[in-house]
mmCIF file of C-alpha atoms in Angstrom:
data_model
loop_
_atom_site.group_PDB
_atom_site.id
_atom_site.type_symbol
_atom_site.label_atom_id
_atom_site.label_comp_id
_atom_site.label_asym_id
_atom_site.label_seq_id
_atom_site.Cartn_x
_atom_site.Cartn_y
_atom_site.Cartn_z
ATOM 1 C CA UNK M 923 124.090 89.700 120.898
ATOM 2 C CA UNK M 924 127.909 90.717 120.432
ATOM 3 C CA UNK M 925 129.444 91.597 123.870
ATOM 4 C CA UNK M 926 132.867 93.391 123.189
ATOM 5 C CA UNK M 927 135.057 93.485 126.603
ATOM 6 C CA UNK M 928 136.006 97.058 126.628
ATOM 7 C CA UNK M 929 134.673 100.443 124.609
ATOM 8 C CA UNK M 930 137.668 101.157 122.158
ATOM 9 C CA UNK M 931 137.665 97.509 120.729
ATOM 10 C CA UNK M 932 133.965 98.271 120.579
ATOM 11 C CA UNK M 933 134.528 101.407 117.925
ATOM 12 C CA UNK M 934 136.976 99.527 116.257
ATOM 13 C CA UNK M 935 135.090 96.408 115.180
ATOM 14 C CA UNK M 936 132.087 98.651 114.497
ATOM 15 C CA UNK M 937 134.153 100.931 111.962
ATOM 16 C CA UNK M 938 135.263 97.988 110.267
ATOM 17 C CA UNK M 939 134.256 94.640 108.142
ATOM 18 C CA UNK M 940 134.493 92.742 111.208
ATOM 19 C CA UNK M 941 130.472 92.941 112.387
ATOM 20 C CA UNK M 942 129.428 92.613 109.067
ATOM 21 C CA UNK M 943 131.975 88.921 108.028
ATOM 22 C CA UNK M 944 130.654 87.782 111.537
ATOM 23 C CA UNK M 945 126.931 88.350 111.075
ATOM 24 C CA UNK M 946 127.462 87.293 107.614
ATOM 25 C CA UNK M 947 129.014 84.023 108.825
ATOM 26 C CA UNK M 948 126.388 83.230 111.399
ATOM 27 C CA UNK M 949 123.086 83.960 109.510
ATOM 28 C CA UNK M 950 124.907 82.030 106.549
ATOM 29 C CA UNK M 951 125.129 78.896 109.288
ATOM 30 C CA UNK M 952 121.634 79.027 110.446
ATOM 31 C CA UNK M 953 119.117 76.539 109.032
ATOM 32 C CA UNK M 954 117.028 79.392 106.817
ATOM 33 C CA UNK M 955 114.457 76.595 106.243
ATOM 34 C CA UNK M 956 113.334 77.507 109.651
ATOM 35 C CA UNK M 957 113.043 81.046 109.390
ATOM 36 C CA UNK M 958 109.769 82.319 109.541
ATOM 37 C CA UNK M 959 110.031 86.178 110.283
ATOM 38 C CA UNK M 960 113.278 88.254 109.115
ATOM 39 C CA UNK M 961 113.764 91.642 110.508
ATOM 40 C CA UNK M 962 116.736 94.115 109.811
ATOM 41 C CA UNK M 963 117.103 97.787 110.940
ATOM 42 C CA UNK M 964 120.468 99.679 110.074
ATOM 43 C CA UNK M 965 121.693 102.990 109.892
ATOM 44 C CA UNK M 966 123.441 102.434 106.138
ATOM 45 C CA UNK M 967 126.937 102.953 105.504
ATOM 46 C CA UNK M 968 128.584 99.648 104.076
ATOM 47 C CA UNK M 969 125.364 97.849 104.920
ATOM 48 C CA UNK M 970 123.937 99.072 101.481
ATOM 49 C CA UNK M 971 126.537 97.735 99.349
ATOM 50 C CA UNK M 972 127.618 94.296 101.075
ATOM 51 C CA UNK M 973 126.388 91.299 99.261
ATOM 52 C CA UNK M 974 125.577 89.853 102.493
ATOM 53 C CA UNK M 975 122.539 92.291 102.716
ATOM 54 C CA UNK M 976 121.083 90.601 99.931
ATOM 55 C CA UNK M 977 122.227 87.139 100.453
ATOM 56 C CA UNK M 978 120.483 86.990 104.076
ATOM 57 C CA UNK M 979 117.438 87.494 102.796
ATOM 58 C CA UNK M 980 117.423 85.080 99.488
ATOM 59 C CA UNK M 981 118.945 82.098 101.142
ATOM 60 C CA UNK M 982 115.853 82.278 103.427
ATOM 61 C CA UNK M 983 113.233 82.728 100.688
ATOM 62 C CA UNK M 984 114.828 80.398 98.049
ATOM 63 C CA UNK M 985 115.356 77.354 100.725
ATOM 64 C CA UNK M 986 112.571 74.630 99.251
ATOM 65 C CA UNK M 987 110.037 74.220 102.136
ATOM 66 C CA UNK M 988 110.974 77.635 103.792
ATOM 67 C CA UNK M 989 108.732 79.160 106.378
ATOM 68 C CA UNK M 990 109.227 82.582 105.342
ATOM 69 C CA UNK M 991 106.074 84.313 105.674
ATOM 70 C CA UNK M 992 107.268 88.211 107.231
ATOM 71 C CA UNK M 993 110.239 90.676 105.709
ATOM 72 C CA UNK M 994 110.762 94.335 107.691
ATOM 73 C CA UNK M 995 113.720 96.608 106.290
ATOM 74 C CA UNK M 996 114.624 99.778 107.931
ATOM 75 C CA UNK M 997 117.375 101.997 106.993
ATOM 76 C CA UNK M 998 117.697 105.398 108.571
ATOM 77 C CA UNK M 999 121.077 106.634 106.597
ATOM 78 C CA UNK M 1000 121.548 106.152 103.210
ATOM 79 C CA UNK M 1001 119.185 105.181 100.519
ATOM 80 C CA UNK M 1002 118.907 101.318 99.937
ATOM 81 C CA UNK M 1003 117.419 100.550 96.507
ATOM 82 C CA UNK M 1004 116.266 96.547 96.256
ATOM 83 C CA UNK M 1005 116.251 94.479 93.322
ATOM 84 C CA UNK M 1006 112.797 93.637 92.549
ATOM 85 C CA UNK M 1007 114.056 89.640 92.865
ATOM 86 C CA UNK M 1008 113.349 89.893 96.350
ATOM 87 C CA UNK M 1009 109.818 90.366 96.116
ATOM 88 C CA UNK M 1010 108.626 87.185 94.124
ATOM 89 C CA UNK M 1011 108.230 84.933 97.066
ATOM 90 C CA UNK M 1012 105.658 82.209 96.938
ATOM 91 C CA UNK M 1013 105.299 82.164 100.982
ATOM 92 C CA UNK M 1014 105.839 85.839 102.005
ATOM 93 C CA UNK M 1015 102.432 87.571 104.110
ATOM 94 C CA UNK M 1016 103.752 90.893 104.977
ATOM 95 C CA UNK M 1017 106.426 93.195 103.718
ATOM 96 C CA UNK M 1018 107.692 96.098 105.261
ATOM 97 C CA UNK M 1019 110.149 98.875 104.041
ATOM 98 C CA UNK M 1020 110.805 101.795 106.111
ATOM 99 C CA UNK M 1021 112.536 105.030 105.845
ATOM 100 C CA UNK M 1022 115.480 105.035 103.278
ATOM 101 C CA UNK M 1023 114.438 101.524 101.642
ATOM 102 C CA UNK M 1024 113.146 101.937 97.827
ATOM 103 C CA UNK M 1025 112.144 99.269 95.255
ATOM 104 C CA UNK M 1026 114.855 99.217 92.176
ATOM 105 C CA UNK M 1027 112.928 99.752 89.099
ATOM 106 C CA UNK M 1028 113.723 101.294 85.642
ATOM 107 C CA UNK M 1029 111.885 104.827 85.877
ATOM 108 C CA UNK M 1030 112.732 106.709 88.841
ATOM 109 C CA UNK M 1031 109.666 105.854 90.813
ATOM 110 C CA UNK M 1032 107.070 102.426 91.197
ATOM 111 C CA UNK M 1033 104.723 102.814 88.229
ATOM 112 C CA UNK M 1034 101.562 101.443 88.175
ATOM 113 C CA UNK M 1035 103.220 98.072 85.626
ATOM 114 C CA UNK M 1036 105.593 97.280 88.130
ATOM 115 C CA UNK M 1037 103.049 97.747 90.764
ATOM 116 C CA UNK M 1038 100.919 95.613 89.415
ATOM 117 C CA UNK M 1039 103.795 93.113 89.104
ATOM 118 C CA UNK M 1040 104.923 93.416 92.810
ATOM 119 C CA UNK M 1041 101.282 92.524 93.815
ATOM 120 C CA UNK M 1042 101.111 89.320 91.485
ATOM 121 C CA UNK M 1043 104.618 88.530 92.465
ATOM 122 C CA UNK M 1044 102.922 87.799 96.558
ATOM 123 C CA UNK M 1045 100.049 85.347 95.406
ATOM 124 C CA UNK M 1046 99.904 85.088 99.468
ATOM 125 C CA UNK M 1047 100.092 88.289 100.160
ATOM 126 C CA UNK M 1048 97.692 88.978 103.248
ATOM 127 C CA UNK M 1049 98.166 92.518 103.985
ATOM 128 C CA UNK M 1050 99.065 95.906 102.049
ATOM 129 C CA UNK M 1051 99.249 99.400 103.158
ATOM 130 C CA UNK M 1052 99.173 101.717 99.862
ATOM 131 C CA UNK M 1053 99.701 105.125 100.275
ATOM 132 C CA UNK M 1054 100.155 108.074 97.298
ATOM 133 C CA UNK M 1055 102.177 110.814 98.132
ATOM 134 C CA UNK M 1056 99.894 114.080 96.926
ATOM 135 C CA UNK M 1057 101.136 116.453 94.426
ATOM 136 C CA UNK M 1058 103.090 119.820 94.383
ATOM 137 C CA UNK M 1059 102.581 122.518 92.524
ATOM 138 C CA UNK M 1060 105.926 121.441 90.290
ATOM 139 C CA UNK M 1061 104.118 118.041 89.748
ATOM 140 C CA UNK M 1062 100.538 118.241 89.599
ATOM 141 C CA UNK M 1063 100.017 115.003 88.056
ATOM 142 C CA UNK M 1064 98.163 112.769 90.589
ATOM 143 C CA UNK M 1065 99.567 109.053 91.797
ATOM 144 C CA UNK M 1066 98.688 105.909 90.289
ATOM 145 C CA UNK M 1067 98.664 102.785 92.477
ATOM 146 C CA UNK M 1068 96.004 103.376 94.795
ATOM 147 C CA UNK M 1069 93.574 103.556 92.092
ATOM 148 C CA UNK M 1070 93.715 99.904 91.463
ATOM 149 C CA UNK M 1071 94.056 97.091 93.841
ATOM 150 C CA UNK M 1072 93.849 93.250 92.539
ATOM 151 C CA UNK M 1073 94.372 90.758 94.727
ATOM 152 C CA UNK M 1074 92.616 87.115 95.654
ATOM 153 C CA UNK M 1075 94.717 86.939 98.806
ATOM 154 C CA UNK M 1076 94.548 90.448 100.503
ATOM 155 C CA UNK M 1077 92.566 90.179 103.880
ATOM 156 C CA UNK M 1078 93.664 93.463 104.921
ATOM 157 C CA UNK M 1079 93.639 96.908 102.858
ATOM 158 C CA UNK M 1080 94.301 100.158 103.758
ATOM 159 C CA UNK M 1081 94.743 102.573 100.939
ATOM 160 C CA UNK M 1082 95.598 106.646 101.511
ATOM 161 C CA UNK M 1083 96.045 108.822 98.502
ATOM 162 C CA UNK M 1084 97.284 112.336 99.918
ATOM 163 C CA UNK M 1085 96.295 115.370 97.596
ATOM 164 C CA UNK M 1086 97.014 118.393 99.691
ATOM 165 C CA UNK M 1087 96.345 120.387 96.749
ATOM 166 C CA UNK M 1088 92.648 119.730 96.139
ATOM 167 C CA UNK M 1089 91.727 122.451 93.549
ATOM 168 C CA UNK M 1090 90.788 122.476 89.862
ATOM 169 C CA UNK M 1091 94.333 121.747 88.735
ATOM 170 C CA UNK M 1092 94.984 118.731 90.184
ATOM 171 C CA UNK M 1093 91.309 117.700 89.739
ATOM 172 C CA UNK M 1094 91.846 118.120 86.276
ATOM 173 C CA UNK M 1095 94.839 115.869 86.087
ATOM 174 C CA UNK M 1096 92.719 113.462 88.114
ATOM 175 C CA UNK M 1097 90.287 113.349 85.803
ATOM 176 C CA UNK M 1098 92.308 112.470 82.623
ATOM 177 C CA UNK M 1099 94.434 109.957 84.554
ATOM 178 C CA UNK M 1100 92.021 107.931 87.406
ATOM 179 C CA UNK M 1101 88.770 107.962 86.140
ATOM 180 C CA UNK M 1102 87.999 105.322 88.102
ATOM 181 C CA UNK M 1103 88.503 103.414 91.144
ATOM 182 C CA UNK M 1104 89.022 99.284 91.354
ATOM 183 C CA UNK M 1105 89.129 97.078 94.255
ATOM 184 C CA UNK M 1106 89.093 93.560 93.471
ATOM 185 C CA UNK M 1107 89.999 90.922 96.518
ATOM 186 C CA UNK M 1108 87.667 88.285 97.235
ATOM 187 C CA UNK M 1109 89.756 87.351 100.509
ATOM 188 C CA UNK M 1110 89.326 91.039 101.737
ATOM 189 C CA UNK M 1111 87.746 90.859 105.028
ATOM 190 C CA UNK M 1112 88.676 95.055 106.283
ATOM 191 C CA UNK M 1113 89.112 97.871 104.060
ATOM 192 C CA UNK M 1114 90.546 101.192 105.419
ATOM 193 C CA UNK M 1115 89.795 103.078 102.173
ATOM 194 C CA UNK M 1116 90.911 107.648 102.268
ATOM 195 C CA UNK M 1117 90.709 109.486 99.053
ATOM 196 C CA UNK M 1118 89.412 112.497 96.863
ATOM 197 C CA UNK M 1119 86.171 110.921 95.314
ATOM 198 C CA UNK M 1120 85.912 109.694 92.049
ATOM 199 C CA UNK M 1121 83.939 109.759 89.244
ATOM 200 C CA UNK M 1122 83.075 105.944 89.220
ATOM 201 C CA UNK M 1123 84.089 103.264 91.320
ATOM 202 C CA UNK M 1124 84.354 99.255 90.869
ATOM 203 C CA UNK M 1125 84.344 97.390 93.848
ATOM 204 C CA UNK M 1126 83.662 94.206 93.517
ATOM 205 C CA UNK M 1127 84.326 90.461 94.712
ATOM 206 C CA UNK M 1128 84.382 91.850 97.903
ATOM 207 C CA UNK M 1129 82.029 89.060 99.449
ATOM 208 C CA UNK M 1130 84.441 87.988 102.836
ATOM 209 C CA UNK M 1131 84.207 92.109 103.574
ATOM 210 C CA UNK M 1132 83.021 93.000 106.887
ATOM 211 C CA UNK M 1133 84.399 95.910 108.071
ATOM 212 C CA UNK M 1134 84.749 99.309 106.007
ATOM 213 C CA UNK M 1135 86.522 102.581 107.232
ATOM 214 C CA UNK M 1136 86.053 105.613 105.009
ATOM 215 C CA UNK M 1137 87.502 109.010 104.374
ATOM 216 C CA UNK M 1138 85.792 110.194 100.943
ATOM 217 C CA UNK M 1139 87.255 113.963 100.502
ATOM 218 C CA UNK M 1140 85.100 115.942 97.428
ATOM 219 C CA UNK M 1141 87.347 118.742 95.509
ATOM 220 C CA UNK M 1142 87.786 121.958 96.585
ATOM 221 C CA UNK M 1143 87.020 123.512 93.142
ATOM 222 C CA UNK M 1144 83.569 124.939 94.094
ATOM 223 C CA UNK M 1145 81.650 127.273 91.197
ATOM 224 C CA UNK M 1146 78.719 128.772 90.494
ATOM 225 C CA UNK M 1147 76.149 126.515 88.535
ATOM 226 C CA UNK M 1148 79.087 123.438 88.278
ATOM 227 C CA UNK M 1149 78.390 120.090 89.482
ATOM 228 C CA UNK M 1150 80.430 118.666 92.372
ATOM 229 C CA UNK M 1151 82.778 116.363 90.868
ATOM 230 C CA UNK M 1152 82.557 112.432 92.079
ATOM 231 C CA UNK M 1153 80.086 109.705 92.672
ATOM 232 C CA UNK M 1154 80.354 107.384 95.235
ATOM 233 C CA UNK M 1155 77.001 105.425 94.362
ATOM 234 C CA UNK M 1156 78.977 102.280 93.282
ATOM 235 C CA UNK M 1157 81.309 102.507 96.150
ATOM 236 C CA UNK M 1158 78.372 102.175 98.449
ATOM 237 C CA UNK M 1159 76.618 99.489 96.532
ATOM 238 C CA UNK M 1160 79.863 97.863 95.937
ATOM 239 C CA UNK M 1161 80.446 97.445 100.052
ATOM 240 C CA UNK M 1162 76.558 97.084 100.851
ATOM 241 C CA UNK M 1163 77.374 93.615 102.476
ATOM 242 C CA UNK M 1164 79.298 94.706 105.168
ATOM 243 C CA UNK M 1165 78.825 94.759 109.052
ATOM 244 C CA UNK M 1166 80.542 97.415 110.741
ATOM 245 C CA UNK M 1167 81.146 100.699 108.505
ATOM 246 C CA UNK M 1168 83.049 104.017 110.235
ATOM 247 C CA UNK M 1169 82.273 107.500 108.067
ATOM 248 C CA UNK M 1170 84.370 110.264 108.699
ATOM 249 C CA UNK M 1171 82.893 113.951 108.600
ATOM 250 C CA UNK M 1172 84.297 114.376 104.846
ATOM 251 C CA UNK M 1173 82.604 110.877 103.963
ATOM 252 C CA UNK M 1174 79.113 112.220 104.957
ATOM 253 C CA UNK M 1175 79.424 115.343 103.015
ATOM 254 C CA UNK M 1176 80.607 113.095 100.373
ATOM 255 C CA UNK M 1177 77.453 110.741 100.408
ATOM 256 C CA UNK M 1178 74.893 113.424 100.502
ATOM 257 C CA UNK M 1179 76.544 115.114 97.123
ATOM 258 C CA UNK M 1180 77.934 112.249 95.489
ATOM 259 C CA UNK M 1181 75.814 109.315 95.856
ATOM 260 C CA UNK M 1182 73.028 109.087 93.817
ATOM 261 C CA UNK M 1183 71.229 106.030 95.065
ATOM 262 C CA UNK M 1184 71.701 104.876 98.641
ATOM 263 C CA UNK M 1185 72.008 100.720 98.666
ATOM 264 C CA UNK M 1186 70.323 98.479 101.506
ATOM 265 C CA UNK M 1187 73.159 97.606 103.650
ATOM 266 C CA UNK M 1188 70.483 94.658 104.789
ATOM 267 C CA UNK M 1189 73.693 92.861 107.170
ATOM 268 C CA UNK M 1190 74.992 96.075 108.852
ATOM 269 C CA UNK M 1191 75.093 96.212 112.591
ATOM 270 C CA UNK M 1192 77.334 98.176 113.789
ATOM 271 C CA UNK M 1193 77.527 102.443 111.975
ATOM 272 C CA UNK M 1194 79.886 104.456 113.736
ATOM 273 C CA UNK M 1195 79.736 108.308 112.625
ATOM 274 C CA UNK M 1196 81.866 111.668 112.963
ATOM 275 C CA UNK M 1197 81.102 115.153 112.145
ATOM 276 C CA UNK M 1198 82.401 118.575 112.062
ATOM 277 C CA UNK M 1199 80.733 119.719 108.965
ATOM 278 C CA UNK M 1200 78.385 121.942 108.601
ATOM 279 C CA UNK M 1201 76.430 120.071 105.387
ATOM 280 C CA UNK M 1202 76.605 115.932 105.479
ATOM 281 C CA UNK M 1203 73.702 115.562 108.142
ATOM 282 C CA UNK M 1204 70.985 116.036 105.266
ATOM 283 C CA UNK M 1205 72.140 111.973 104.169
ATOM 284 C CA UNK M 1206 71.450 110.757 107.576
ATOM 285 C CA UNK M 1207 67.615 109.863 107.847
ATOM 286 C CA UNK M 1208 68.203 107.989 104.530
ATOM 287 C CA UNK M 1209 70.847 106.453 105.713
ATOM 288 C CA UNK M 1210 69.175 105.182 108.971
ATOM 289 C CA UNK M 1211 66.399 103.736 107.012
ATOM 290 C CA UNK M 1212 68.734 101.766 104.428
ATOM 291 C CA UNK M 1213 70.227 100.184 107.565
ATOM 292 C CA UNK M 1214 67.353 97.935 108.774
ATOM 293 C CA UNK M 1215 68.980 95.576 110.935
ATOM 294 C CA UNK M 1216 71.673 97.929 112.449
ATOM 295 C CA UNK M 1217 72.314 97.452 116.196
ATOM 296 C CA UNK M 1218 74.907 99.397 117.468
ATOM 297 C CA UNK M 1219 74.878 103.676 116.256
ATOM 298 C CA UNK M 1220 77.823 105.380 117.760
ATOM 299 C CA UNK M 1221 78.063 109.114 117.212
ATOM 300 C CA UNK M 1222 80.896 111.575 118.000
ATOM 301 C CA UNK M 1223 78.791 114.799 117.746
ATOM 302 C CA UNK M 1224 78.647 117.889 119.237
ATOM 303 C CA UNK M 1225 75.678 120.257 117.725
ATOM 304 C CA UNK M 1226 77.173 123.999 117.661
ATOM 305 C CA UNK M 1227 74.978 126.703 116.909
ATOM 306 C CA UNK M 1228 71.519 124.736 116.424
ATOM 307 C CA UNK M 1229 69.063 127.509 114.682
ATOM 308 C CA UNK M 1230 65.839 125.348 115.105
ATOM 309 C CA UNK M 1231 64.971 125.527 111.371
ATOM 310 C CA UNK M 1232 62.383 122.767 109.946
ATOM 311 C CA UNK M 1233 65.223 120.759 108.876
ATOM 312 C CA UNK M 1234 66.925 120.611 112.135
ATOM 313 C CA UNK M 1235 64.032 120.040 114.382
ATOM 314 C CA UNK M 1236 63.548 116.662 111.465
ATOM 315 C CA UNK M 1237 66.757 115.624 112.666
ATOM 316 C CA UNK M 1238 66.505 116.006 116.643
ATOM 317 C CA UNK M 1239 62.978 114.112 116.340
ATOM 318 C CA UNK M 1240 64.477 111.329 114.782
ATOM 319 C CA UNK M 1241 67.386 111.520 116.859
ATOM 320 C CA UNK M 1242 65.246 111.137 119.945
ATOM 321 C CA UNK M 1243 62.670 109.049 118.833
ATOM 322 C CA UNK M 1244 64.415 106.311 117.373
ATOM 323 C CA UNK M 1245 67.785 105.818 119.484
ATOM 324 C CA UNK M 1246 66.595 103.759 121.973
ATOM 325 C CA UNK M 1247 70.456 103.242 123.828
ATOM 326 C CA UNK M 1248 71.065 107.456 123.733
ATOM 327 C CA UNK M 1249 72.749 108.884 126.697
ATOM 328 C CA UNK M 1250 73.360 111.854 126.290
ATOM 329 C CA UNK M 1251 72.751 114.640 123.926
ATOM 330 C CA UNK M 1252 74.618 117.829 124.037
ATOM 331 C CA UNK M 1253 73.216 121.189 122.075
ATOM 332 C CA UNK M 1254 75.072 124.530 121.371
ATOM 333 C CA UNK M 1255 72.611 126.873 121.147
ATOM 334 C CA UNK M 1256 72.307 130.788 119.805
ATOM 335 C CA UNK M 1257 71.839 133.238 123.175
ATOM 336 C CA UNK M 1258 69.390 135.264 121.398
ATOM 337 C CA UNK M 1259 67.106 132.733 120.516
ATOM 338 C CA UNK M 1260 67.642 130.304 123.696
ATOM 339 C CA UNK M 1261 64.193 129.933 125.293
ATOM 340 C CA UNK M 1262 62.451 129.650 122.183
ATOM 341 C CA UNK M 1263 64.906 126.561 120.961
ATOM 342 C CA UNK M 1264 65.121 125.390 124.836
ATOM 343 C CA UNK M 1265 61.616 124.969 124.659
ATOM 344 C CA UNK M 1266 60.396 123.579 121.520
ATOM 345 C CA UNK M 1267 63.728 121.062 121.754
ATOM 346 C CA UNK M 1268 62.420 119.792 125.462
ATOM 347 C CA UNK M 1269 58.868 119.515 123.814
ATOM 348 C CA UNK M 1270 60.216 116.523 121.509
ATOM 349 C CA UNK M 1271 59.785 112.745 123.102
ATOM 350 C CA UNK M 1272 62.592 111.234 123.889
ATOM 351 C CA UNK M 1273 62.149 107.120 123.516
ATOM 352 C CA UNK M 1274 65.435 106.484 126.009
ATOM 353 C CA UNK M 1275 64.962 105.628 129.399
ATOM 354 C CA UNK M 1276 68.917 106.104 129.954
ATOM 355 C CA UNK M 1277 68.276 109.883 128.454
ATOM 356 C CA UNK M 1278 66.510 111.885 130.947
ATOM 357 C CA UNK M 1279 67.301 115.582 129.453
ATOM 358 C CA UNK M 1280 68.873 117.381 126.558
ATOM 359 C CA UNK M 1281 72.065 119.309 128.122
ATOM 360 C CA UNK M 1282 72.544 123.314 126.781
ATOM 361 C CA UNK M 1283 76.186 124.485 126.093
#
């Protein structure tokens, strides 16, 4: 911490070289070899052009024996673009780069080579957050580096491609780019995976995997007598060794079209569901029985408009008659109809003692 004595000194180091020689000087002093985490927020300005910026950081991560294992750059001014030198570290865990901080490359953006070569560049990399920004309407073409992820050291994944624009144009572009999907990280314990589906998926040596979040969006590109684009059926297969998976409403729609085989998840104990859809529920009784050893269910549901059709009265048996921990079950029903459902809904058994009565909204 820098104490000046009175305000005006104050704005006049700060508009000068003065900070910068002095923090220069007394990071160059320190004994890098010790430096385990390096952290540096700025708001730009001659920051982004002092050789000091990059000096900082190398001295720490070419030291032999360093400790450097963390790296966070923020910039909230000007653009800083960094020279891809910094990123071949044999000790760094976790990079961050916020706001105005960019990798230096020789397109204009991080294709999927150089990706590929900033992974391989961390052989200890632990954890990566990949996220695709979606396409406009000037640029349909669809990102690249979330639909391939290599890595024996990852232990924590979480990969978001945005496509605001789901419809048949950027499907189609999607189609002739990413055809497929491939996770590869044997050291990959939890997996926070959101996407538009694809057609195939390869996810494999994912043995250390144990937890699995999902957001599996299908295309909005919906036409008479066309099949729904996407299959998932590898996906699921691919993380049928898991123990705690989370589906989000888009995911369950998403299984019932798009998977074509549902795979024993024979270790899963813990499912945790969501729902807002109107079609997803059909995948759930085939779901339940491909999860034998499951112990903990959580649902965040609230049934709206419940018609009482064959299908529906399927699902509140099972519902009742199998969840032996339910508390509470809440049903939206239609006026019109209300003494008829009321009835044959209060006629079904219900195998919790911590359940004494279905609750009307």
């Amino acid at each position: 911490m820098v104490v000046y004595p009175n305000e005006e000194e104050a704005e006049s180091r700060c508009s000068s070289d003065g900070f910068l020689d002095f923090l220069d000087k007394t990071l160059r002093n320190c004994d890098t070899k010790m430096i385990k985490k390096f952290s540096l927020s700025h708001r730009g300005g001659r920051f982004t052009k002092s050789p000091a910026l990059y000096g900082w950081i190398l001295s720490a991560m070419e030291e032999q024996g360093g400790l450097l294992e963390e790296i966070h750059l923020e910039c909230t001014g000007n653009e800083v673009n960094l020279e891809r030198k910094l990123l071949t570290s044999n000790t760094l865990v976790k990079l961050t780069l916020s706001r105005e901080y960019c990798l230096e490359v020789e397109l204009g953006g991080l294709d999927y080579d150089n990706y590929r070569r900033l992974i391989k560049g961390c052989p200890v990399l632990e954890e990566l957050f990949v996220t695709d920004i979606g396409a406009d309407a000037l640029d349909p073409y669809p990102p690249c580096c979330t639909a391939s992820v290599k890595s024996p050291s990852i232990k924590r994944l979480v990969v978001s491609v945005d496509m605001p624009y789901g419809g048949p144009h950027n499907l189609y572009s999607f189609r002739d780019v990413h055809y497929q999907s491939v996770v590869k990280a044997p050291s990959l314990v939890y997996l926070d995976y959101s996407s538009h589906v694809f057609m195939d998926y390869r996810f494999v040596d994912l043995d250390s995997l144990a937890e699995v979040r999902l957001n599996l969006k299908l295309w909005d590109h919906h036409k008479p007598n066309k099949p729904i684009y996407g299959d998932v059926t590898n996906l699921a297969a691919g993380i049928s060794d898991i123990t705690t998976l989370h589906l989000s409403p888009d995911s369950l729609e998403a299984f019932h079209f798009c998977c074509k085989s549902m795979p024993v998840f024979k270790n899963l104990l813990n499912l945790s569901i969501e729902s807002n859809k109107k079609k997803g529920w059909q995948v759930m009784p085939l779901l339940l029985k491909s999860c034998p050893n499951l112990h903990t269910l959580v649902f965040k549901l609230e049934i709206l408009e419940y018609g009482g059709s064959f299908q529906e009265l399927k699902q509140m048996r099972h519902f009742l008659g199998k969840f032996e921990c339910l508390e509470t079950v809440r049903v939206g029903i239609d006026a019109d109809n209300s003494m008829f459902l009321r009835a044959n809904l209060l006629t079904l058994p219900i195998v919790s003692s911590n359940c004494n009565n279905i609750h009307f909204i």
